[in-house]
Structure formats: structure tokens, C-alpha cells
mmCIF file of C-alpha atoms in Angstrom:
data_model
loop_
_atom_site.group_PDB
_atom_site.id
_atom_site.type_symbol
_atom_site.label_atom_id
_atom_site.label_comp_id
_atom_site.label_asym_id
_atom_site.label_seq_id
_atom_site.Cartn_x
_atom_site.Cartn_y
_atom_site.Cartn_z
ATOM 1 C CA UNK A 47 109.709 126.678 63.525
ATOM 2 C CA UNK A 48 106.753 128.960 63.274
ATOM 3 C CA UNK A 49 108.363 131.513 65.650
ATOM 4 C CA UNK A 50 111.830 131.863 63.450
ATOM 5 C CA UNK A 51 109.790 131.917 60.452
ATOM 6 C CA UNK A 52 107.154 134.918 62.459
ATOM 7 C CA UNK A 53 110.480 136.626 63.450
ATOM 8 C CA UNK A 54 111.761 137.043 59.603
ATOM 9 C CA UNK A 55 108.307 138.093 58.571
ATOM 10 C CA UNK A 56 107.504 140.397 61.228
ATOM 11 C CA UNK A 57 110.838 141.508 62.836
ATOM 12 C CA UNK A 58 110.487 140.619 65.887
ATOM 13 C CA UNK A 59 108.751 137.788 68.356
ATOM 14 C CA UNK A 60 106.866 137.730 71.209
ATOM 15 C CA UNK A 61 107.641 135.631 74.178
ATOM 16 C CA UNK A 62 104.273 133.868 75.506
ATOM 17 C CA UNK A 63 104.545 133.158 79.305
ATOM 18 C CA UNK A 64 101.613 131.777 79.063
ATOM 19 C CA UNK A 65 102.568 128.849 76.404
ATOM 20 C CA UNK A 66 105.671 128.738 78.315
ATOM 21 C CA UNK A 67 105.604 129.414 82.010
ATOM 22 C CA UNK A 68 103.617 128.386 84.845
ATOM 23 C CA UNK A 69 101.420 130.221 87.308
ATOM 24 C CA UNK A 70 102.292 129.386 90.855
ATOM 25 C CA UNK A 71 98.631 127.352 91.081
ATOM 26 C CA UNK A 72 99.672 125.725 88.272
ATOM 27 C CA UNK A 73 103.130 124.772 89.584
ATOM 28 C CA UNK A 74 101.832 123.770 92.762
ATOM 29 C CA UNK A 75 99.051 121.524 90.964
ATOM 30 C CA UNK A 76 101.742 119.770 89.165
ATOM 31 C CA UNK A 77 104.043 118.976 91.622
ATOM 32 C CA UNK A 78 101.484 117.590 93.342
ATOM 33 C CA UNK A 79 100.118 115.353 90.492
ATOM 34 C CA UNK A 80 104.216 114.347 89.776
ATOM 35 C CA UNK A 81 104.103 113.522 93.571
ATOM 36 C CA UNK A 82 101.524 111.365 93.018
ATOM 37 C CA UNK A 83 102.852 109.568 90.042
ATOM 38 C CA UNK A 84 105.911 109.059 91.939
ATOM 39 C CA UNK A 85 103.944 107.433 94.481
ATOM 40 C CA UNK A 86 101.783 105.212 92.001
ATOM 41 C CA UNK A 87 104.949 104.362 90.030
ATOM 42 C CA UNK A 88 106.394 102.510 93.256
ATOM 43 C CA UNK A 89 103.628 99.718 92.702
ATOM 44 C CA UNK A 90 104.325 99.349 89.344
ATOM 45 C CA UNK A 91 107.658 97.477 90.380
ATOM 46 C CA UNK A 92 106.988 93.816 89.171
ATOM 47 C CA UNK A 93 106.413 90.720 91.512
ATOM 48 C CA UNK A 94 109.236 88.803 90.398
ATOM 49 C CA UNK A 95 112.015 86.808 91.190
ATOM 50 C CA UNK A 96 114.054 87.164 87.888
ATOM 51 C CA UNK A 97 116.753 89.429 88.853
ATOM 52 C CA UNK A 98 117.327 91.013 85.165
ATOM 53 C CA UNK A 99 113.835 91.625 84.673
ATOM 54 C CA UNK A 100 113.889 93.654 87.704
ATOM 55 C CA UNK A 101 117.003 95.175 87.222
ATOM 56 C CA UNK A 102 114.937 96.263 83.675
ATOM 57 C CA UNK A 103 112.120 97.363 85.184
ATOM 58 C CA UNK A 104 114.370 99.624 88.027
ATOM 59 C CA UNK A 105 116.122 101.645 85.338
ATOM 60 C CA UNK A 106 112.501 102.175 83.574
ATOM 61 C CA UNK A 107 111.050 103.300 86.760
ATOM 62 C CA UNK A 108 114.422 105.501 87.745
ATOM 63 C CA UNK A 109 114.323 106.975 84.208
ATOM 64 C CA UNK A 110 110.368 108.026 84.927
ATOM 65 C CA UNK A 111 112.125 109.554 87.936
ATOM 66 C CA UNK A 112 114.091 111.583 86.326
ATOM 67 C CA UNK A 113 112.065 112.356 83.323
ATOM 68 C CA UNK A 114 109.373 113.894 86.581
ATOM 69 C CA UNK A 115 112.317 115.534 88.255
ATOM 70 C CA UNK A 116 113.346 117.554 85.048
ATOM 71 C CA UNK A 117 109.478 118.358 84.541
ATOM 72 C CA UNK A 118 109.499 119.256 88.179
ATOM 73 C CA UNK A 119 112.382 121.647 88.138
ATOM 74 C CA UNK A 120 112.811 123.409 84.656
ATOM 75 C CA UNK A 121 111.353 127.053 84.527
ATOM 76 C CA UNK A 122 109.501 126.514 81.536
ATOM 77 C CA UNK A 123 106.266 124.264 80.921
ATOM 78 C CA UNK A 124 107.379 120.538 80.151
ATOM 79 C CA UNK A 125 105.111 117.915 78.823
ATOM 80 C CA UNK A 126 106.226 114.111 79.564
ATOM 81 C CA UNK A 127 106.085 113.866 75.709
ATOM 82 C CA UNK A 128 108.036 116.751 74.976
ATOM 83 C CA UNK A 129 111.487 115.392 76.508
ATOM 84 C CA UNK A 130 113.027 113.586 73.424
ATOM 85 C CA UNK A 131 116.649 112.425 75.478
ATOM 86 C CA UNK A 132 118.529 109.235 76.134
ATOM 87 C CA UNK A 133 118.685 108.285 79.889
ATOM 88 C CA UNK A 134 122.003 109.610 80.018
ATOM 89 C CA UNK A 135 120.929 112.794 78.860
ATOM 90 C CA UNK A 136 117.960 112.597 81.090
ATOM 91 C CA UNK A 137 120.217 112.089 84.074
ATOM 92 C CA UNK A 138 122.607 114.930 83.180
ATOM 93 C CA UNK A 139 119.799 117.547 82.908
ATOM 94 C CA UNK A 140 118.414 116.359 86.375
ATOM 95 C CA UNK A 141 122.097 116.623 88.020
ATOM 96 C CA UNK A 142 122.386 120.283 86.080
ATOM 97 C CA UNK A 143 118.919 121.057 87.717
ATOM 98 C CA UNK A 144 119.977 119.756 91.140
ATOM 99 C CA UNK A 145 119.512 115.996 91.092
ATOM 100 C CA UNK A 146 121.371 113.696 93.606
ATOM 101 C CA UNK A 147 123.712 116.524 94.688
ATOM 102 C CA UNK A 148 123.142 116.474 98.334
ATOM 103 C CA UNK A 149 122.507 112.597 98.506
ATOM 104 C CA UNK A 150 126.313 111.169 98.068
ATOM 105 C CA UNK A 151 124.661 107.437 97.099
ATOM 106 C CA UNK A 152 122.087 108.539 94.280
ATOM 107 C CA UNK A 153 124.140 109.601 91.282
ATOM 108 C CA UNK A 154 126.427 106.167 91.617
ATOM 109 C CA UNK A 155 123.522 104.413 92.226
ATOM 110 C CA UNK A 156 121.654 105.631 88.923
ATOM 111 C CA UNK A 157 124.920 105.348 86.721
ATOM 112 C CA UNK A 158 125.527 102.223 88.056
ATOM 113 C CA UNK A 159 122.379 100.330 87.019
ATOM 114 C CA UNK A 160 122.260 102.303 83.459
ATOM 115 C CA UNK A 161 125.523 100.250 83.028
ATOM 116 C CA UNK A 162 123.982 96.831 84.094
ATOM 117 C CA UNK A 163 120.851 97.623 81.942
ATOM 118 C CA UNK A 164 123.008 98.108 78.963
ATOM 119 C CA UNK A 165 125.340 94.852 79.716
ATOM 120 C CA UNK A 166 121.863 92.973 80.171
ATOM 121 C CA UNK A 167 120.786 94.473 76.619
ATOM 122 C CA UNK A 168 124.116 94.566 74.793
ATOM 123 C CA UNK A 169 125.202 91.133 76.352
ATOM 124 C CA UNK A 170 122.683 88.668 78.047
ATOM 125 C CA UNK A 171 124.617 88.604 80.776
ATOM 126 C CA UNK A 172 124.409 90.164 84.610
ATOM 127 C CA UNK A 173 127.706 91.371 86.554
ATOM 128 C CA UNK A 174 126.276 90.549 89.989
ATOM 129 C CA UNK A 175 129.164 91.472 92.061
ATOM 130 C CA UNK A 176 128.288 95.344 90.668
ATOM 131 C CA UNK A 177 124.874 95.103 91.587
ATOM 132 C CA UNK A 178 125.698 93.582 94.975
ATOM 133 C CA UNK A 179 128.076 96.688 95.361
ATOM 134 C CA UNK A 180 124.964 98.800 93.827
ATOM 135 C CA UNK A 181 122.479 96.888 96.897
ATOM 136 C CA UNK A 182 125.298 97.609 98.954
ATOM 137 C CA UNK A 183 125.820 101.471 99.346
ATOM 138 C CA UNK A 184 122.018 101.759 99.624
ATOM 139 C CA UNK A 185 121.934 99.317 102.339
ATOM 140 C CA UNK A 186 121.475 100.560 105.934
ATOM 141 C CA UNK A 187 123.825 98.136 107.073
ATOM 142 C CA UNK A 188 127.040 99.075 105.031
ATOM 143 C CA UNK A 189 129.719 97.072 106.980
ATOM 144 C CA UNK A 190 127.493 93.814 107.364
ATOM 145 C CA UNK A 191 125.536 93.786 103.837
ATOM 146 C CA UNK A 192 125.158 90.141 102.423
ATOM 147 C CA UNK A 193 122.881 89.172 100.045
ATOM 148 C CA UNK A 194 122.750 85.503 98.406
ATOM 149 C CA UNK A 195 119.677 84.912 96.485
ATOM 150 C CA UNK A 196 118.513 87.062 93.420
ATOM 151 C CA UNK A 197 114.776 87.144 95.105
ATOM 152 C CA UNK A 198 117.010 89.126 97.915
ATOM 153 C CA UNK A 199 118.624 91.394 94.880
ATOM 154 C CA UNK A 200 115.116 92.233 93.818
ATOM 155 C CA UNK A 201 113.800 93.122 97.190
ATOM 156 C CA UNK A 202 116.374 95.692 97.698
ATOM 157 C CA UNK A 203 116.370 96.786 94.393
ATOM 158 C CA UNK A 204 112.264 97.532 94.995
ATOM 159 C CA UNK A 205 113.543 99.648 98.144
ATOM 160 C CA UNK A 206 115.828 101.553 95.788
ATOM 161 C CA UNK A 207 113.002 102.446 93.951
ATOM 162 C CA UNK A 208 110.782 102.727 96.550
ATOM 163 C CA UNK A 209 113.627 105.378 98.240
ATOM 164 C CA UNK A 210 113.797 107.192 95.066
ATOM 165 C CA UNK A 211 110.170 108.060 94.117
ATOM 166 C CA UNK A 212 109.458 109.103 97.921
ATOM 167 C CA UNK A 213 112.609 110.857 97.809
ATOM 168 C CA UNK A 214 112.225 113.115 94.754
ATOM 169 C CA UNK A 215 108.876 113.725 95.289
ATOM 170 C CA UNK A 216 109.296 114.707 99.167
ATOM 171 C CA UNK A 217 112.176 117.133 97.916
ATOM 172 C CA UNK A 218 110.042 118.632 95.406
ATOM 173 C CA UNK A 219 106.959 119.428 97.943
ATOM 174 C CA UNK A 220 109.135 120.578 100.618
ATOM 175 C CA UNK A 221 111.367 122.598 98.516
ATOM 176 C CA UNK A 222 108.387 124.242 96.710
ATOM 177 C CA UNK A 223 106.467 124.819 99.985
ATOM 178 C CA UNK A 224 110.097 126.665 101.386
ATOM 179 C CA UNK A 225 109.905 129.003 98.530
ATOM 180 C CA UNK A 226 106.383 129.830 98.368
ATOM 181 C CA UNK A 227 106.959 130.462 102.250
ATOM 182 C CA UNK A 228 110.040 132.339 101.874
ATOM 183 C CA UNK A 229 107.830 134.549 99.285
ATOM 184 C CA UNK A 230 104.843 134.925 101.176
ATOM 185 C CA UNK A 231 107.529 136.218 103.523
ATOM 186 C CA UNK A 232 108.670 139.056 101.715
#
């Protein structure tokens, strides 16, 4: 507000790249320190055999996901406190920034359990065939997947996790070390 107001008084506004942008230290520091939140966040999956508390706490850990991607891939500076979106709108500015496009399972797989988190909120109830066809295009074992417990559910729904934290964070180190080469290049 204080900028628009500065801009009537004075004419004119200043840009500050340093309120706004990051050095390349600086960028490198904080992918490294989302890297390692990503990493930390995978133990914070509970112990649990309660299917729609895990299914809960899956969406809360993909949403950190995504909340660290967007940090991890917008130009300017972005606190963790300064994203004030939905999930939904978390997960479209993460697919507008580059998020599950080259990974033909991620995108259904994060829609997919936003949908069972809000039937489990709006409804009390748990459409387990769609989760089982969730478990299922992350499983290694496409043609042959079977689960038939819910402890089974929540293991593989820990691996999706699991997959997602090391995979964002092992695109964001490699892709920032390929620029930073590709620069130092030049």
C-alpha cells in the first residue's frame, strides 16, 4: 500500500531488488534449506493405521510441497507466510511454474487426493476404490497392483509422499546446479 500511496506523492517508485529478488548465494542457500525441509517433512508422515488420517496428513504434507515448490521457483523473494492461497490455487501456481509437467502421474495424483480430502471433510466418508486407483498409478507394479488392508493404503500413501519430497527437491538442486553451470559457462 505504501508504494501506491509513495507513487501519488512522489511520481514515481522505485523497484527494490533487494526487498524483492535474490542473490544467487541467496538462492542457492534456500534451495538448499527447502531441500532439507522436504527431506525432514517425509518423517513427519504419522505412524498410523487409520487410513483417513493419513490420507489427511498426505494432502498437508503435498500442500507443504507445493507451497516449497512455488517458493522454490518464483523470481521474486517468497516467505512461507506470505502465500495466502487455497490448495487449489497453490497447485495451479506450481503447474504455471513447472510442477508435475514432465511426470505424467503427479498432477492426477495431487488432484486426486485434494478430492478425497474434501469428501473426508465435507462427508465422513472415504471412496476407497479412488484411492486404490490413486495407490495404483504410483505403484511400480501397474498391471498386478492389489492392495487389501488400509495399513497397506497408508504404506503406499507414505511412499507417495516420500516420492514427492525427494522428487521436488532433487529437481530443484539439479535444475539450479544446470543453470548456474550453464552460466558459469558463458
Amino acid at each position: 500500500m505504501q508504494t501506491a500511496h509513495n507513487f501519488f506523492k512522489e511520481g514515481g517508485f522505485l523497484i527494490d531488488p533487494v526487498a524483492h529478488y535474490t542473490s544467487r548465494e541467496e538462492r542457492e542457500a534456500e534451495i538448499e534449506a527447502i531441500a532439507e525441509d522436504l527431506e525432514q517433512l517425509t518423517k513427519k508422515f504419522p505412524r498410523t493405521q487409520n487410513i483417513e488420517y493419513a490420507l489427511l496428513k498426505a494432502h498437508l504434507i503435498i500442500e507443504h510441497v507445493l507451497l516449497q515448490y512455488i517458493r522454490a521457483y518464483a523470481t521474486t523473494h517468497v516467505a512461507v507466510k506470505d502465500v495466502k492461497a487455497g490448495f487449489a490455487q497453490k497447485l495451479e501456481i506450481a503447474y504455471l511454474l513447472g510442477f508435475g509437467v514432465n511426470d505424467p502421474h503427479m498432477l492426477p495424483t495431487v488432484e486426486g487426493l485434494n478430492k478425497l480430502r474434501n469428501q473426508i471433510a465435507h462427508t465422513f466418508e472415504l471412496d476407497r476404490a479412488r484411492l486404490d486407483e490413486i495407490l495404483r498409478i504410483n505403484s511400480e507394479d501397474y498391471e498386478n497392483f492389489s492392495v487389501s488392508t488400509d495399513r497397506q493404503r497408508v504404506t503406499r500413501l507414505r511412499q507417495i509422499c516420500n516420492y514427492f519430497c525427494g522428487r521436488v527437491a532433487g529437481q530443484m538442486i539439479g535444475e539450479f546446479a544446470a543453470v548456474q553451470y550453464y552460466k558459469e559457462q558463458k
